[in-house]
PDB file of C-alpha atoms and ligand atoms in Angstrom:
ATOM      1  CA  MET A  25      -8.936  11.630  -9.001  1.00  0.00           C
ATOM      2  CA  LYS A  26      -5.241  11.190  -8.536  1.00  0.00           C
ATOM      3  CA  ILE A  27      -4.156   8.611  -6.150  1.00  0.00           C
ATOM      4  CA  LEU A  28      -0.557   7.481  -5.337  1.00  0.00           C
ATOM      5  CA  ILE A  29       0.331   3.893  -4.746  1.00  0.00           C
ATOM      6  CA  ILE A  30       3.489   3.100  -2.284  1.00  0.00           C
ATOM      7  CA  ASN A  31       4.985   0.391  -1.572  1.00  0.00           C
ATOM      8  CA  GLY A  32       7.468  -0.127   1.072  1.00  0.00           C
ATOM      9  CA  PRO A  33      10.439  -2.303   1.848  1.00  0.00           C
ATOM     10  CA  ASN A  34      11.304  -5.678   0.059  1.00  0.00           C
ATOM     11  CA  LEU A  35       7.741  -5.217  -2.071  1.00  0.00           C
ATOM     12  CA  ASN A  36      10.453  -4.693  -4.953  1.00  0.00           C
ATOM     13  CA  MET A  37      11.509  -8.259  -4.459  1.00  0.00           C
ATOM     14  CA  LEU A  38       7.779  -9.519  -5.296  1.00  0.00           C
ATOM     15  CA  GLY A  39       7.968 -12.867  -7.589  1.00  0.00           C
ATOM     16  CA  VAL A  40      11.361 -14.041  -5.934  1.00  0.00           C
ATOM     17  CA  ARG A  41      10.419 -13.221  -2.299  1.00  0.00           C
ATOM     18  CA  GLU A  42       8.591 -16.323  -0.765  1.00  0.00           C
ATOM     19  CA  PRO A  43       6.035 -16.775  -3.572  1.00  0.00           C
ATOM     20  CA  GLU A  44       4.008 -19.287  -1.460  1.00  0.00           C
ATOM     21  CA  ILE A  45       3.077 -16.385   0.743  1.00  0.00           C
ATOM     22  CA  TYR A  46       3.061 -13.405  -1.600  1.00  0.00           C
ATOM     23  CA  GLY A  47       2.595 -15.113  -5.061  1.00  0.00           C
ATOM     24  CA  LYS A  48       4.672 -15.171  -8.310  1.00  0.00           C
ATOM     25  CA  ASP A  49       3.709 -11.795  -9.813  1.00  0.00           C
ATOM     26  CA  THR A  50       6.327  -8.894  -9.745  1.00  0.00           C
ATOM     27  CA  LEU A  51       5.261  -5.425  -8.527  1.00  0.00           C
ATOM     28  CA  GLU A  52       5.306  -4.245 -12.078  1.00  0.00           C
ATOM     29  CA  SER A  53       2.980  -6.970 -13.149  1.00  0.00           C
ATOM     30  CA  ILE A  54       1.097  -5.975 -10.014  1.00  0.00           C
ATOM     31  CA  ASN A  55       1.005  -2.379 -10.957  1.00  0.00           C
ATOM     32  CA  ALA A  56       0.322  -3.316 -14.636  1.00  0.00           C
ATOM     33  CA  TYR A  57      -2.800  -5.512 -13.309  1.00  0.00           C
ATOM     34  CA  VAL A  58      -4.184  -2.674 -10.963  1.00  0.00           C
ATOM     35  CA  GLN A  59      -3.635  -0.019 -13.627  1.00  0.00           C
ATOM     36  CA  GLU A  60      -5.796  -2.371 -16.167  1.00  0.00           C
ATOM     37  CA  LYS A  61      -8.744  -3.033 -13.389  1.00  0.00           C
ATOM     38  CA  VAL A  62      -9.356   0.535 -12.591  1.00  0.00           C
ATOM     39  CA  LYS A  63      -9.096   1.785 -16.289  1.00  0.00           C
ATOM     40  CA  ASP A  64     -12.385   2.716 -16.492  1.00  0.00           C
ATOM     41  CA  ALA A  65     -13.136   4.292 -12.984  1.00  0.00           C
ATOM     42  CA  GLY A  66     -11.578   7.914 -13.486  1.00  0.00           C
ATOM     43  CA  VAL A  67      -8.552   7.655 -11.589  1.00  0.00           C
ATOM     44  CA  GLU A  68      -5.245   8.631 -12.484  1.00  0.00           C
ATOM     45  CA  LEU A  69      -2.469   6.183 -10.786  1.00  0.00           C
ATOM     46  CA  ALA A  70       1.241   7.104 -10.061  1.00  0.00           C
ATOM     47  CA  PHE A  71       3.685   4.433  -8.420  1.00  0.00           C
ATOM     48  CA  TYR A  72       5.956   4.514  -5.874  1.00  0.00           C
ATOM     49  CA  GLN A  73       8.199   1.936  -4.007  1.00  0.00           C
ATOM     50  CA  SER A  74      11.167   2.467  -1.629  1.00  0.00           C
ATOM     51  CA  ASN A  75      12.911   0.453   1.070  1.00  0.00           C
ATOM     52  CA  CYS A  76      13.679   3.641   3.012  1.00  0.00           C
ATOM     53  CA  GLU A  77      11.655   4.733   5.722  1.00  0.00           C
ATOM     54  CA  GLY A  78      12.544   8.586   5.321  1.00  0.00           C
ATOM     55  CA  GLU A  79      11.993   8.453   1.385  1.00  0.00           C
ATOM     56  CA  ILE A  80       8.401   7.020   1.617  1.00  0.00           C
ATOM     57  CA  ILE A  81       7.805   9.858   4.610  1.00  0.00           C
ATOM     58  CA  ASP A  82       8.869  12.430   1.775  1.00  0.00           C
ATOM     59  CA  GLN A  83       6.498  10.994  -0.834  1.00  0.00           C
ATOM     60  CA  ILE A  84       3.733  11.033   2.136  1.00  0.00           C
ATOM     61  CA  HIS A  85       4.432  14.753   2.628  1.00  0.00           C
ATOM     62  CA  ALA A  86       4.626  15.248  -1.030  1.00  0.00           C
ATOM     63  CA  ALA A  87       1.151  13.616  -1.896  1.00  0.00           C
ATOM     64  CA  HIS A  88      -0.520  16.112   0.437  1.00  0.00           C
ATOM     65  CA  THR A  89      -0.776  18.591  -2.361  1.00  0.00           C
ATOM     66  CA  ALA A  90      -0.268  16.617  -5.483  1.00  0.00           C
ATOM     67  CA  PHE A  91      -2.628  13.421  -4.556  1.00  0.00           C
ATOM     68  CA  ASP A  92      -6.362  13.273  -3.651  1.00  0.00           C
ATOM     69  CA  GLY A  93      -5.629   9.826  -2.188  1.00  0.00           C
ATOM     70  CA  ILE A  94      -2.640   7.428  -0.940  1.00  0.00           C
ATOM     71  CA  VAL A  95      -2.651   3.594  -1.235  1.00  0.00           C
ATOM     72  CA  ILE A  96       0.031   2.188   0.826  1.00  0.00           C
ATOM     73  CA  ASN A  97       1.784  -1.066   1.482  1.00  0.00           C
ATOM     74  CA  PRO A  98       3.958  -0.017   4.324  1.00  0.00           C
ATOM     75  CA  GLY A  99       5.737  -3.826   4.446  1.00  0.00           C
ATOM     76  CA  ALA A 100       7.383  -4.295   7.678  1.00  0.00           C
ATOM     77  CA  TYR A 101       7.543  -0.866   8.277  1.00  0.00           C
ATOM     78  CA  THR A 102       3.619  -1.428   9.029  1.00  0.00           C
ATOM     79  CA  HIS A 103       4.455  -3.140  12.305  1.00  0.00           C
ATOM     80  CA  TYR A 104       6.727  -0.784  13.872  1.00  0.00           C
ATOM     81  CA  SER A 105       7.221   2.746  11.920  1.00  0.00           C
ATOM     82  CA  TYR A 106       5.546   5.190  13.905  1.00  0.00           C
ATOM     83  CA  ALA A 107       7.071   7.983  11.565  1.00  0.00           C
ATOM     84  CA  ILE A 108       5.125   6.804   9.033  1.00  0.00           C
ATOM     85  CA  ALA A 109       1.839   6.498  10.859  1.00  0.00           C
ATOM     86  CA  ASP A 110       2.625  10.269  12.062  1.00  0.00           C
ATOM     87  CA  ALA A 111       3.733  11.296   8.350  1.00  0.00           C
ATOM     88  CA  LEU A 112       0.023  10.079   7.303  1.00  0.00           C
ATOM     89  CA  SER A 113      -1.277  11.391  10.073  1.00  0.00           C
ATOM     90  CA  SER A 114      -0.148  14.524   9.156  1.00  0.00           C
ATOM     91  CA  ILE A 115      -1.890  15.214   6.079  1.00  0.00           C
ATOM     92  CA  LYS A 116      -5.453  15.411   4.817  1.00  0.00           C
ATOM     93  CA  THR A 117      -5.052  13.002   1.972  1.00  0.00           C
ATOM     94  CA  PRO A 118      -7.101  10.030   2.790  1.00  0.00           C
ATOM     95  CA  ALA A 119      -5.029   6.946   2.915  1.00  0.00           C
ATOM     96  CA  VAL A 120      -5.677   3.117   2.980  1.00  0.00           C
ATOM     97  CA  GLU A 121      -3.716   0.377   3.987  1.00  0.00           C
ATOM     98  CA  VAL A 122      -2.638  -2.701   1.920  1.00  0.00           C
ATOM     99  CA  HIS A 123      -1.344  -5.784   2.626  1.00  0.00           C
ATOM    100  CA  LEU A 124      -1.141  -8.726  -0.275  1.00  0.00           C
ATOM    101  CA  SER A 125      -1.283 -11.470   2.513  1.00  0.00           C
ATOM    102  CA  ASN A 126      -3.732 -11.741   5.530  1.00  0.00           C
ATOM    103  CA  ILE A 127      -1.441 -10.467   8.205  1.00  0.00           C
ATOM    104  CA  HIS A 128      -3.647 -12.112  10.960  1.00  0.00           C
ATOM    105  CA  LYS A 129      -2.758 -15.180   9.794  1.00  0.00           C
ATOM    106  CA  ARG A 130       0.620 -15.045  10.168  1.00  0.00           C
ATOM    107  CA  GLU A 131       3.573 -14.453  12.935  1.00  0.00           C
ATOM    108  CA  GLY A 132       2.207 -12.712  15.949  1.00  0.00           C
ATOM    109  CA  PHE A 133       4.536  -9.690  14.927  1.00  0.00           C
ATOM    110  CA  ARG A 134       2.312  -8.911  12.230  1.00  0.00           C
ATOM    111  CA  HIS A 135      -0.914  -8.744  13.541  1.00  0.00           C
ATOM    112  CA  ASN A 136      -0.440  -5.325  14.864  1.00  0.00           C
ATOM    113  CA  SER A 137      -0.412  -2.420  12.125  1.00  0.00           C
ATOM    114  CA  VAL A 138       0.648   0.959  13.871  1.00  0.00           C
ATOM    115  CA  THR A 139       0.047   2.597  10.974  1.00  0.00           C
ATOM    116  CA  ALA A 140      -3.595   1.726  10.258  1.00  0.00           C
ATOM    117  CA  ALA A 141      -5.061   3.934  12.483  1.00  0.00           C
ATOM    118  CA  SER A 142      -3.556   6.942  10.458  1.00  0.00           C
ATOM    119  CA  CYS A 143      -5.801   5.220   7.482  1.00  0.00           C
ATOM    120  CA  ILE A 144      -9.493   5.614   6.730  1.00  0.00           C
ATOM    121  CA  GLY A 145      -9.042   1.964   6.429  1.00  0.00           C
ATOM    122  CA  GLN A 146      -7.028  -1.512   6.079  1.00  0.00           C
ATOM    123  CA  VAL A 147      -7.677  -4.098   3.288  1.00  0.00           C
ATOM    124  CA  CYS A 148      -5.618  -7.571   3.682  1.00  0.00           C
ATOM    125  CA  GLY A 149      -5.097 -11.308   2.567  1.00  0.00           C
ATOM    126  CA  PHE A 150      -6.531 -10.621  -1.068  1.00  0.00           C
ATOM    127  CA  GLY A 151      -3.353 -10.432  -2.569  1.00  0.00           C
ATOM    128  CA  LYS A 152      -2.654  -7.892  -5.909  1.00  0.00           C
ATOM    129  CA  TYR A 153      -6.990  -7.254  -6.037  1.00  0.00           C
ATOM    130  CA  GLY A 154      -6.456  -5.424  -2.356  1.00  0.00           C
ATOM    131  CA  TYR A 155      -4.707  -2.598  -4.239  1.00  0.00           C
ATOM    132  CA  VAL A 156      -7.969  -2.625  -6.427  1.00  0.00           C
ATOM    133  CA  MET A 157     -10.151  -2.660  -3.377  1.00  0.00           C
ATOM    134  CA  ALA A 158      -7.975   0.304  -1.702  1.00  0.00           C
ATOM    135  CA  ILE A 159      -8.878   2.307  -4.521  1.00  0.00           C
ATOM    136  CA  MET A 160     -12.571   1.561  -4.951  1.00  0.00           C
ATOM    137  CA  ALA A 161     -12.525   2.360  -1.074  1.00  0.00           C
ATOM    138  CA  LEU A 162     -11.059   5.783  -1.756  1.00  0.00           C
ATOM    139  CA  LEU A 163     -13.319   6.610  -4.747  1.00  0.00           C
ATOM    140  CA  GLU A 164     -16.080   5.652  -2.614  1.00  0.00           C
ATOM    141  CA  ALA A 165     -14.677   7.886   0.195  1.00  0.00           C
ATOM    142  CA  GLU A 166     -14.439  10.677  -1.865  1.00  0.00           C
ATOM    143  CA  LYS A 167     -18.277  11.039  -3.097  1.00  0.00           C
TER     144      LYS A 167
HETATM  145  C1  DQA B 225       3.177  -7.296   3.830  1.00  0.00           C
HETATM  146  C2  DQA B 225       2.984  -8.088   4.876  1.00  0.00           C
HETATM  147  C3  DQA B 225       4.359  -7.433   5.900  1.00  0.00           C
HETATM  148  O1  DQA B 225       4.112  -8.209   7.369  1.00  0.00           O
HETATM  149  C4  DQA B 225       5.378  -7.778   5.229  1.00  0.00           C
HETATM  150  O2  DQA B 225       6.405  -7.382   6.246  1.00  0.00           O
HETATM  151  C5  DQA B 225       5.682  -7.529   4.030  1.00  0.00           C
HETATM  152  C6  DQA B 225       4.600  -7.574   3.275  1.00  0.00           C
HETATM  153  C7  DQA B 225       2.339  -7.595   2.955  1.00  0.00           C
HETATM  154  O3  DQA B 225       1.829  -7.255   1.961  1.00  0.00           O
HETATM  155  O4  DQA B 225       1.435  -9.007   2.795  1.00  0.00           O
HETATM  156  O5  DQA B 225       6.493  -6.922   3.598  1.00  0.00           O
HETATM  157  O6  DQA B 225       2.859  -6.014   4.001  1.00  0.00           O
END
């Protein structure tokens, strides 16, 4: 199973960005952690990060034929990007939404996700392990 892991805006700043919320790991080290955790699960991972809504949408469209599943942390786009929601709904490839932090414990504007309904499910609040959980959920959904 080929899975594309998409990280949206400001997630390239992990390690520097509000470590008390997001932890001290960089995105690169999180990706390496995820890769290691699923090494025996029979998945092939590809990693993509962008700060631009249109680029994320292009990657989602391309994943339609190139990948069997998507794990996406849309960052703040989660809360207002109907365009990313529509992109996820426009393809058959199943997606799982991930958030490092528990968005429901935070500011009110983070409580709602406009993208989650275009995914098979959402994982939040488990830090980097959330990406591993999302991959496992995609593997189960495939069965
Ligand atoms: C986030 C939560 C979002 O509210 C925020 O804008 C992010 C990161 C998370 O992983 O916890 O950029 O998606």
